[in-house]
mmCIF file of C-alpha atoms and ligand atoms in Angstrom:
data_model
loop_
_atom_site.group_PDB
_atom_site.id
_atom_site.type_symbol
_atom_site.label_atom_id
_atom_site.label_comp_id
_atom_site.label_asym_id
_atom_site.label_seq_id
_atom_site.Cartn_x
_atom_site.Cartn_y
_atom_site.Cartn_z
ATOM 1 C CA MET A 122 -71.987 -8.915 -123.013
ATOM 2 C CA GLN A 123 -74.879 -7.976 -125.254
ATOM 3 C CA PRO A 124 -75.880 -10.297 -128.149
ATOM 4 C CA LEU A 125 -76.161 -8.518 -131.523
ATOM 5 C CA ILE A 126 -77.184 -10.037 -134.853
ATOM 6 C CA ILE A 127 -74.627 -8.926 -137.416
ATOM 7 C CA ASP A 128 -74.675 -8.905 -141.226
ATOM 8 C CA LEU A 129 -71.241 -10.040 -142.430
ATOM 9 C CA LYS A 130 -72.047 -10.441 -146.123
ATOM 10 C CA ASP A 131 -69.034 -9.298 -148.190
ATOM 11 C CA ARG A 132 -67.366 -7.888 -145.066
ATOM 12 C CA SER A 133 -63.741 -8.688 -144.354
ATOM 13 C CA VAL A 134 -63.037 -11.235 -141.614
ATOM 14 C CA VAL A 135 -59.431 -12.141 -140.820
ATOM 15 C CA ILE A 136 -58.623 -15.306 -138.882
ATOM 16 C CA ALA A 137 -55.182 -15.921 -137.359
ATOM 17 C CA GLY A 138 -54.549 -19.666 -137.045
ATOM 18 C CA GLY A 139 -55.258 -22.500 -139.443
ATOM 19 C CA GLY A 140 -56.251 -25.433 -137.226
ATOM 20 C CA ARG A 141 -59.476 -27.083 -136.091
ATOM 21 C CA ILE A 142 -60.968 -24.060 -134.332
ATOM 22 C CA ALA A 143 -60.054 -21.672 -137.163
ATOM 23 C CA ALA A 144 -61.773 -24.070 -139.575
ATOM 24 C CA ARG A 145 -64.949 -24.142 -137.467
ATOM 25 C CA LYS A 146 -65.158 -20.349 -137.247
ATOM 26 C CA ALA A 147 -64.326 -20.044 -140.972
ATOM 27 C CA ARG A 148 -67.117 -22.459 -141.918
ATOM 28 C CA VAL A 149 -69.714 -20.582 -139.846
ATOM 29 C CA LEU A 150 -68.603 -17.205 -141.237
ATOM 30 C CA GLY A 151 -68.459 -18.589 -144.781
ATOM 31 C CA GLY A 152 -72.125 -19.478 -144.348
ATOM 32 C CA GLU A 153 -72.685 -15.757 -143.779
ATOM 33 C CA GLN A 154 -70.915 -15.000 -147.082
ATOM 34 C CA ALA A 155 -68.155 -13.015 -145.405
ATOM 35 C CA ALA A 156 -64.854 -12.443 -147.258
ATOM 36 C CA ILE A 157 -62.508 -14.569 -145.164
ATOM 37 C CA THR A 158 -58.720 -14.446 -144.951
ATOM 38 C CA ILE A 159 -56.989 -17.172 -142.927
ATOM 39 C CA ILE A 160 -53.379 -16.593 -141.921
ATOM 40 C CA ALA A 161 -51.148 -19.304 -140.440
ATOM 41 C CA PRO A 162 -47.736 -20.918 -141.038
ATOM 42 C CA GLN A 163 -49.505 -24.302 -141.330
ATOM 43 C CA PHE A 164 -53.037 -25.216 -142.352
ATOM 44 C CA SER A 165 -55.026 -28.291 -141.395
ATOM 45 C CA GLU A 166 -56.581 -30.497 -144.099
ATOM 46 C CA GLU A 167 -59.963 -29.073 -143.153
ATOM 47 C CA VAL A 168 -58.843 -25.468 -143.772
ATOM 48 C CA LEU A 169 -57.197 -26.427 -147.073
ATOM 49 C CA ALA A 170 -60.420 -28.103 -148.199
ATOM 50 C CA LEU A 171 -62.519 -25.082 -147.188
ATOM 51 C CA ALA A 172 -60.244 -22.746 -149.131
ATOM 52 C CA GLU A 173 -61.214 -24.548 -152.347
ATOM 53 C CA GLU A 174 -64.609 -22.877 -151.996
ATOM 54 C CA PRO A 175 -65.212 -19.261 -153.014
ATOM 55 C CA GLY A 176 -64.934 -16.592 -150.298
ATOM 56 C CA TYR A 177 -61.731 -17.884 -148.670
ATOM 57 C CA ARG A 178 -58.140 -16.693 -149.046
ATOM 58 C CA LEU A 179 -55.113 -18.277 -147.346
ATOM 59 C CA ILE A 180 -51.848 -16.575 -146.377
ATOM 60 C CA GLU A 181 -49.126 -19.004 -145.298
ATOM 61 C CA ARG A 182 -47.080 -17.344 -142.540
ATOM 62 C CA LYS A 183 -47.448 -16.070 -138.976
ATOM 63 C CA ALA A 184 -50.046 -13.329 -138.537
ATOM 64 C CA VAL A 185 -48.885 -9.743 -137.866
ATOM 65 C CA ALA A 186 -50.927 -6.772 -136.584
ATOM 66 C CA GLU A 187 -51.079 -5.096 -140.044
ATOM 67 C CA ASP A 188 -53.025 -8.090 -141.402
ATOM 68 C CA PHE A 189 -56.175 -6.933 -139.616
ATOM 69 C CA ALA A 190 -56.286 -3.289 -140.790
ATOM 70 C CA GLU A 191 -59.291 -3.772 -143.129
ATOM 71 C CA ALA A 192 -61.120 -6.386 -141.054
ATOM 72 C CA LEU A 193 -64.532 -5.750 -139.523
ATOM 73 C CA LEU A 194 -64.102 -8.901 -137.447
ATOM 74 C CA VAL A 195 -60.871 -10.509 -136.250
ATOM 75 C CA VAL A 196 -60.672 -14.067 -134.904
ATOM 76 C CA LEU A 197 -57.494 -14.942 -133.020
ATOM 77 C CA ALA A 198 -57.403 -18.728 -133.198
ATOM 78 C CA THR A 199 -53.749 -19.673 -133.028
ATOM 79 C CA ASN A 200 -52.632 -22.297 -130.507
ATOM 80 C CA ASP A 201 -50.009 -19.849 -129.227
ATOM 81 C CA HIS A 202 -51.502 -17.963 -126.274
ATOM 82 C CA GLU A 203 -48.767 -15.286 -126.286
ATOM 83 C CA ALA A 204 -49.221 -14.678 -130.014
ATOM 84 C CA ASN A 205 -53.001 -14.303 -129.560
ATOM 85 C CA GLN A 206 -52.438 -11.834 -126.714
ATOM 86 C CA ALA A 207 -49.811 -9.784 -128.606
ATOM 87 C CA LEU A 208 -52.035 -9.545 -131.690
ATOM 88 C CA ARG A 209 -55.013 -8.618 -129.545
ATOM 89 C CA ALA A 210 -53.050 -5.833 -127.826
ATOM 90 C CA ALA A 211 -52.150 -4.304 -131.201
ATOM 91 C CA LEU A 212 -55.786 -3.988 -132.372
ATOM 92 C CA PRO A 213 -57.696 -0.712 -132.082
ATOM 93 C CA ALA A 214 -60.438 -0.623 -129.445
ATOM 94 C CA HIS A 215 -63.254 -0.245 -132.009
ATOM 95 C CA GLN A 216 -62.464 -3.469 -133.871
ATOM 96 C CA LEU A 217 -64.546 -6.603 -133.282
ATOM 97 C CA VAL A 218 -62.328 -9.402 -131.964
ATOM 98 C CA CYS A 219 -62.860 -12.944 -130.757
ATOM 99 C CA VAL A 220 -59.971 -14.546 -128.864
ATOM 100 C CA VAL A 221 -60.731 -18.261 -128.914
ATOM 101 C CA ASP A 222 -58.554 -19.254 -125.968
ATOM 102 C CA GLU A 223 -59.623 -16.494 -123.564
ATOM 103 C CA ALA A 224 -63.254 -15.426 -123.454
ATOM 104 C CA ASN A 225 -62.758 -12.056 -121.819
ATOM 105 C CA SER A 226 -59.780 -10.671 -123.691
ATOM 106 C CA GLY A 227 -61.821 -10.040 -126.845
ATOM 107 C CA ASN A 228 -65.135 -8.221 -127.272
ATOM 108 C CA VAL A 229 -66.963 -10.933 -129.270
ATOM 109 C CA LEU A 230 -67.908 -14.526 -128.428
ATOM 110 C CA PHE A 231 -69.417 -17.041 -130.800
ATOM 111 C CA PRO A 232 -72.639 -18.527 -129.487
ATOM 112 C CA ALA A 233 -73.892 -21.975 -130.436
ATOM 113 C CA THR A 234 -76.801 -21.427 -132.813
ATOM 114 C CA VAL A 235 -79.853 -23.390 -133.838
ATOM 115 C CA ARG A 236 -81.109 -22.075 -137.193
ATOM 116 C CA ARG A 237 -84.625 -22.653 -138.410
ATOM 117 C CA GLY A 238 -85.296 -20.313 -141.313
ATOM 118 C CA ASN A 239 -85.972 -16.806 -140.017
ATOM 119 C CA LEU A 240 -85.750 -18.105 -136.483
ATOM 120 C CA GLN A 241 -82.328 -18.296 -134.865
ATOM 121 C CA ILE A 242 -81.703 -19.300 -131.277
ATOM 122 C CA ALA A 243 -78.262 -18.505 -129.931
ATOM 123 C CA VAL A 244 -76.859 -19.830 -126.660
ATOM 124 C CA THR A 245 -73.846 -18.715 -124.707
ATOM 125 C CA SER A 246 -72.476 -19.325 -121.241
ATOM 126 C CA SER A 247 -70.213 -16.250 -121.637
ATOM 127 C CA GLY A 248 -67.233 -18.605 -121.636
ATOM 128 C CA ALA A 249 -68.166 -20.187 -118.301
ATOM 129 C CA SER A 250 -69.014 -23.594 -119.756
ATOM 130 C CA PRO A 251 -68.825 -24.293 -123.513
ATOM 131 C CA LYS A 252 -69.938 -27.841 -122.609
ATOM 132 C CA LEU A 253 -73.227 -26.491 -121.163
ATOM 133 C CA THR A 254 -73.686 -24.390 -124.301
ATOM 134 C CA ARG A 255 -73.380 -27.457 -126.536
ATOM 135 C CA LYS A 256 -75.685 -29.482 -124.305
ATOM 136 C CA LEU A 257 -78.387 -26.800 -124.449
ATOM 137 C CA LYS A 258 -77.963 -26.489 -128.216
ATOM 138 C CA LYS A 259 -78.667 -30.214 -128.609
ATOM 139 C CA GLU A 260 -81.791 -29.900 -126.476
ATOM 140 C CA LEU A 261 -83.005 -26.920 -128.524
ATOM 141 C CA GLU A 262 -82.351 -28.800 -131.785
ATOM 142 C CA HIS A 263 -84.867 -31.417 -130.632
ATOM 143 C CA GLN A 264 -87.352 -28.896 -129.303
ATOM 144 C CA PHE A 265 -87.346 -26.789 -132.497
ATOM 145 C CA ASP A 266 -87.883 -29.269 -135.325
ATOM 146 C CA ALA A 267 -87.970 -28.531 -139.076
ATOM 147 C CA SER A 268 -91.590 -27.302 -138.917
ATOM 148 C CA TRP A 269 -90.233 -23.976 -137.631
ATOM 149 C CA ILE A 270 -88.533 -23.269 -140.979
ATOM 150 C CA VAL A 271 -91.794 -23.069 -142.945
ATOM 151 C CA TYR A 272 -93.635 -21.547 -140.009
ATOM 152 C CA SER A 273 -91.167 -18.654 -139.494
ATOM 153 C CA ASP A 274 -91.362 -17.942 -143.229
ATOM 154 C CA PHE A 275 -95.170 -17.891 -142.975
ATOM 155 C CA LEU A 276 -95.038 -15.493 -140.010
ATOM 156 C CA GLY A 277 -92.812 -13.079 -141.936
ATOM 157 C CA LYS A 278 -95.044 -13.038 -145.018
ATOM 158 C CA ALA A 279 -98.233 -12.811 -142.964
ATOM 159 C CA ARG A 280 -96.859 -9.849 -141.014
ATOM 160 C CA GLU A 281 -95.971 -7.973 -144.199
ATOM 161 C CA PHE A 282 -99.515 -8.416 -145.530
ATOM 162 C CA VAL A 283 -101.064 -7.368 -142.235
ATOM 163 C CA LEU A 284 -98.890 -4.250 -141.930
ATOM 164 C CA ARG A 285 -99.735 -3.234 -145.516
ATOM 165 C CA SER A 286 -103.494 -3.658 -144.941
ATOM 166 C CA ASP A 287 -105.756 -0.806 -143.865
ATOM 167 C CA LEU A 288 -106.907 -2.634 -140.739
ATOM 168 C CA GLY A 289 -106.843 -0.686 -137.473
ATOM 169 C CA PHE A 290 -103.995 -1.095 -134.972
ATOM 170 C CA GLU A 291 -105.988 -3.405 -132.663
ATOM 171 C CA GLN A 292 -107.134 -5.652 -135.514
ATOM 172 C CA LYS A 293 -103.566 -5.964 -136.799
ATOM 173 C CA GLN A 294 -102.321 -6.925 -133.340
ATOM 174 C CA ASP A 295 -105.109 -9.514 -133.006
ATOM 175 C CA ILE A 296 -104.132 -11.236 -136.263
ATOM 176 C CA LEU A 297 -100.410 -11.178 -135.445
ATOM 177 C CA LEU A 298 -101.210 -12.806 -132.100
ATOM 178 C CA GLU A 299 -103.662 -15.310 -133.556
ATOM 179 C CA ILE A 300 -101.126 -16.733 -136.030
ATOM 180 C CA LEU A 301 -98.836 -17.599 -133.123
ATOM 181 C CA ASP A 302 -101.231 -20.449 -132.347
ATOM 182 C CA ASP A 303 -99.418 -23.786 -132.750
ATOM 183 C CA ARG A 304 -102.047 -25.124 -135.145
ATOM 184 C CA TYR A 305 -100.481 -22.934 -137.872
ATOM 185 C CA ARG A 306 -97.031 -24.354 -137.252
ATOM 186 C CA LEU A 307 -98.413 -27.861 -137.431
ATOM 187 C CA ASN A 308 -100.511 -27.336 -140.551
ATOM 188 C CA GLU A 309 -98.977 -25.867 -143.719
ATOM 189 C CA LEU A 310 -102.323 -25.902 -145.498
ATOM 190 C CA LEU A 311 -103.832 -23.649 -142.850
ATOM 191 C CA CYS A 312 -100.885 -21.270 -143.335
ATOM 192 C CA ASP A 313 -101.448 -21.151 -147.105
ATOM 193 C CA GLU A 314 -105.143 -20.380 -146.624
ATOM 194 C CA LYS A 315 -104.359 -17.662 -144.110
ATOM 195 C CA LEU A 316 -101.776 -16.088 -146.418
ATOM 196 C CA LEU A 317 -104.304 -15.905 -149.260
ATOM 197 C CA GLU A 318 -106.790 -14.236 -146.934
ATOM 198 C CA LEU A 319 -104.210 -11.717 -145.674
ATOM 199 C CA GLU A 320 -102.846 -11.043 -149.151
ATOM 200 C CA LYS A 321 -106.333 -9.953 -150.240
ATOM 201 C CA LEU A 322 -106.473 -7.503 -147.327
ATOM 202 C CA SER A 323 -103.120 -5.980 -148.295
ATOM 203 C CA LYS A 324 -104.045 -5.737 -152.003
ATOM 204 C CA LYS A 325 -107.157 -3.747 -151.157
ATOM 205 C CA VAL A 326 -104.875 -0.993 -149.915
ATOM 206 C CA SER A 327 -102.365 -0.908 -152.780
ATOM 207 C CA ARG A 328 -105.134 -0.409 -155.372
HETATM 208 C C1 PQ2 B 146 -70.394 -22.522 -128.914
HETATM 209 C C2 PQ2 B 146 -69.116 -22.676 -129.718
HETATM 210 C C3 PQ2 B 146 -69.276 -21.869 -130.983
HETATM 211 C C4 PQ2 B 146 -68.152 -21.944 -131.986
HETATM 212 O O1 PQ2 B 146 -67.004 -22.213 -131.683
HETATM 213 O O2 PQ2 B 146 -68.484 -21.665 -133.153
HETATM 214 C C5 PQ2 B 146 -67.977 -22.261 -128.804
HETATM 215 N N1 PQ2 B 146 -67.280 -23.314 -128.412
HETATM 216 C C6 PQ2 B 146 -67.694 -24.453 -129.008
HETATM 217 C C7 PQ2 B 146 -67.161 -25.727 -128.805
HETATM 218 C C8 PQ2 B 146 -66.136 -26.119 -127.884
HETATM 219 N N2 PQ2 B 146 -65.560 -25.294 -127.004
HETATM 220 C C9 PQ2 B 146 -64.604 -26.051 -126.294
HETATM 221 C C10 PQ2 B 146 -64.586 -27.384 -126.771
HETATM 222 C C11 PQ2 B 146 -63.631 -28.474 -126.231
HETATM 223 C C12 PQ2 B 146 -64.284 -29.703 -125.723
HETATM 224 C C13 PQ2 B 146 -65.400 -29.502 -124.730
HETATM 225 O O3 PQ2 B 146 -65.199 -28.947 -123.658
HETATM 226 O O4 PQ2 B 146 -66.517 -29.983 -125.068
HETATM 227 C C14 PQ2 B 146 -65.573 -27.424 -127.748
HETATM 228 C C15 PQ2 B 146 -65.988 -28.620 -128.516
HETATM 229 C C16 PQ2 B 146 -65.244 -28.741 -129.806
HETATM 230 O O5 PQ2 B 146 -64.285 -27.985 -130.053
HETATM 231 O O6 PQ2 B 146 -65.631 -29.611 -130.572
HETATM 232 C C17 PQ2 B 146 -63.751 -25.582 -125.185
HETATM 233 C C18 PQ2 B 146 -63.306 -24.156 -125.167
HETATM 234 N N3 PQ2 B 146 -64.045 -23.098 -125.638
HETATM 235 C C19 PQ2 B 146 -63.371 -21.957 -125.352
HETATM 236 C C20 PQ2 B 146 -62.143 -22.307 -124.734
HETATM 237 C C21 PQ2 B 146 -61.107 -21.318 -124.279
HETATM 238 C C22 PQ2 B 146 -61.327 -20.779 -122.929
HETATM 239 O O7 PQ2 B 146 -62.491 -20.476 -122.543
HETATM 240 O O8 PQ2 B 146 -60.334 -20.657 -122.237
HETATM 241 C C23 PQ2 B 146 -62.110 -23.700 -124.606
HETATM 242 C C24 PQ2 B 146 -61.029 -24.575 -123.961
HETATM 243 C C25 PQ2 B 146 -61.246 -24.701 -122.493
HETATM 244 C C26 PQ2 B 146 -62.278 -25.739 -122.137
HETATM 245 O O9 PQ2 B 146 -62.128 -26.909 -122.501
HETATM 246 O O10 PQ2 B 146 -63.254 -25.370 -121.430
HETATM 247 C C27 PQ2 B 146 -63.837 -20.646 -125.652
HETATM 248 C C28 PQ2 B 146 -64.995 -20.292 -126.339
HETATM 249 N N4 PQ2 B 146 -65.818 -21.139 -127.005
HETATM 250 C C29 PQ2 B 146 -66.900 -20.462 -127.430
HETATM 251 C C30 PQ2 B 146 -67.824 -20.959 -128.332
HETATM 252 C C31 PQ2 B 146 -66.967 -19.095 -126.820
HETATM 253 C C32 PQ2 B 146 -67.866 -19.109 -125.575
HETATM 254 C C33 PQ2 B 146 -68.970 -20.159 -125.614
HETATM 255 C C34 PQ2 B 146 -69.824 -20.237 -124.402
HETATM 256 O O11 PQ2 B 146 -69.329 -20.262 -123.273
HETATM 257 O O12 PQ2 B 146 -71.045 -20.294 -124.573
HETATM 258 C C35 PQ2 B 146 -65.504 -18.881 -126.444
HETATM 259 C C36 PQ2 B 146 -65.275 -18.126 -125.151
HETATM 260 C C37 PQ2 B 146 -64.780 -18.059 -127.508
HETATM 261 C C38 PQ2 B 146 -65.142 -18.426 -128.906
HETATM 262 O O13 PQ2 B 146 -64.567 -19.370 -129.446
HETATM 263 O O14 PQ2 B 146 -66.011 -17.721 -129.486
HETATM 264 C C39 PQ2 B 146 -68.759 -24.165 -129.997
HETATM 265 C C40 PQ2 B 146 -69.944 -25.141 -130.018
HETATM 266 C C41 PQ2 B 146 -70.290 -25.379 -131.452
HETATM 267 C C42 PQ2 B 146 -71.509 -26.185 -131.653
HETATM 268 O O15 PQ2 B 146 -71.674 -27.289 -131.109
HETATM 269 O O16 PQ2 B 146 -72.317 -25.676 -132.425
HETATM 270 N N1 NAD B 147 -63.079 -21.558 -128.856
HETATM 271 C C1 NAD B 147 -63.193 -22.844 -128.859
HETATM 272 O O1 NAD B 147 -64.277 -23.354 -129.127
HETATM 273 C C2 NAD B 147 -62.029 -23.702 -128.512
HETATM 274 C C3 NAD B 147 -62.219 -25.062 -128.350
HETATM 275 C C4 NAD B 147 -61.119 -25.850 -128.080
HETATM 276 C C5 NAD B 147 -59.843 -25.265 -127.999
HETATM 277 N N2 NAD B 147 -59.703 -23.907 -128.147
HETATM 278 C C6 NAD B 147 -58.379 -23.222 -128.151
HETATM 279 O O2 NAD B 147 -58.180 -22.725 -129.491
HETATM 280 C C7 NAD B 147 -56.795 -22.720 -129.835
HETATM 281 C C8 NAD B 147 -56.605 -23.295 -131.233
HETATM 282 O O3 NAD B 147 -56.990 -24.639 -131.238
HETATM 283 P P1 NAD B 147 -56.869 -25.579 -132.524
HETATM 284 O O4 NAD B 147 -57.429 -26.894 -132.139
HETATM 285 O O5 NAD B 147 -57.423 -24.892 -133.727
HETATM 286 O O6 NAD B 147 -55.261 -25.669 -132.669
HETATM 287 P P2 NAD B 147 -54.409 -26.360 -133.823
HETATM 288 O O7 NAD B 147 -53.163 -26.849 -133.193
HETATM 289 O O8 NAD B 147 -55.266 -27.295 -134.620
HETATM 290 O O9 NAD B 147 -54.037 -25.146 -134.803
HETATM 291 C C9 NAD B 147 -53.272 -24.079 -134.418
HETATM 292 C C10 NAD B 147 -52.988 -23.205 -135.641
HETATM 293 O O10 NAD B 147 -52.388 -21.980 -135.234
HETATM 294 C C11 NAD B 147 -51.366 -21.666 -136.160
HETATM 295 N N3 NAD B 147 -50.449 -20.678 -135.550
HETATM 296 C C12 NAD B 147 -49.568 -20.822 -134.538
HETATM 297 N N4 NAD B 147 -48.937 -19.651 -134.313
HETATM 298 C C13 NAD B 147 -49.446 -18.739 -135.173
HETATM 299 C C14 NAD B 147 -49.214 -17.357 -135.421
HETATM 300 N N5 NAD B 147 -48.331 -16.643 -134.710
HETATM 301 N N6 NAD B 147 -49.938 -16.744 -136.407
HETATM 302 C C15 NAD B 147 -50.846 -17.439 -137.119
HETATM 303 N N7 NAD B 147 -51.106 -18.748 -136.927
HETATM 304 C C16 NAD B 147 -50.417 -19.391 -135.978
HETATM 305 C C17 NAD B 147 -50.757 -23.001 -136.497
HETATM 306 O O11 NAD B 147 -50.002 -22.943 -137.693
HETATM 307 C C18 NAD B 147 -52.041 -23.823 -136.663
HETATM 308 O O12 NAD B 147 -52.581 -23.635 -137.960
HETATM 309 C C19 NAD B 147 -56.104 -23.505 -128.744
HETATM 310 O O13 NAD B 147 -55.373 -22.549 -127.986
HETATM 311 C C20 NAD B 147 -57.194 -24.133 -127.910
HETATM 312 O O14 NAD B 147 -56.875 -24.090 -126.551
HETATM 313 C C21 NAD B 147 -60.770 -23.126 -128.408
#
């Protein structure tokens, strides 16, 4: 399967199931500002607490195929394997669907993600070993500390200035490579100085 980065802001996501796994998916997707509907005959405390926040809607009954008509993404997270399979079978082939109890029956898997500002590192074992995925995530969390948040922001701003400047192609590439040096990540002051310098180059052009 191919990883894609997807913008779910204001898009409809429908989750069947209201237990621990549904709550975890709902929390992650809520962070993406998706419009989330959770459908289940019974909800866990965690789901009920989440639904107090904006962006969540609860429907208290078993899920049926029609519930997913408007959804960009469907998450089948009931604890009833047959129900997950029956709902999955009723969905059109073009719909995005994650089946939480059977990696290969859907077309979407959730990776474990380490987020550091603009930088996101996603890990998956394609369902082979969720335990390995979590282990690697923990290792990456240590490897990529908070300095990457400011640094990835700096890289984005610096790149915009460089691209807007009237420097030649080679010169632009040289700067974009130079700022990958770790001393920038480890020194915010150096980043600020560099941004001022690059901003001047970009302003020359807009005048
Ligand atoms: C990464 C993460 C993202 C997330 O859920 O957001 C995620 N699973 C996480 C946790 C976790 N998963 C499991 C446990 C139980 C305890 C343990 O084993 O430790 C825990 C721990 C817990 O629940 O606390 C077991 C498990 N997982 C799946 C099955 C069903 C099956 O495969 O049959 C079973 C039961 C069979 C078994 O026990 O093996 C299926 C899937 N789980 C996936 C993703 C997809 C592929 C991931 C991959 O392979 O890379 C996939 C296919 C579908 C999907 O859900 O998208 C998240 C880490 C969050 C984080 O730490 O940030
Ligand atoms: N993907 C993962 O990371 C992962 C991890 C562990 C377990 N699992 C699997 O995920 C499934 C769900 O686990 P859980 O811990 O959230 O279970 P849970 O028992 O906490 O919750 C199950 C929920 O499904 C609802 N439900 C049952 N039938 C339904 C139907 N027809 N329509 C709508 N909702 C229905 C129940 O009311 C309940 O809210 C299990 O099958 C488990 O094996 C997945």
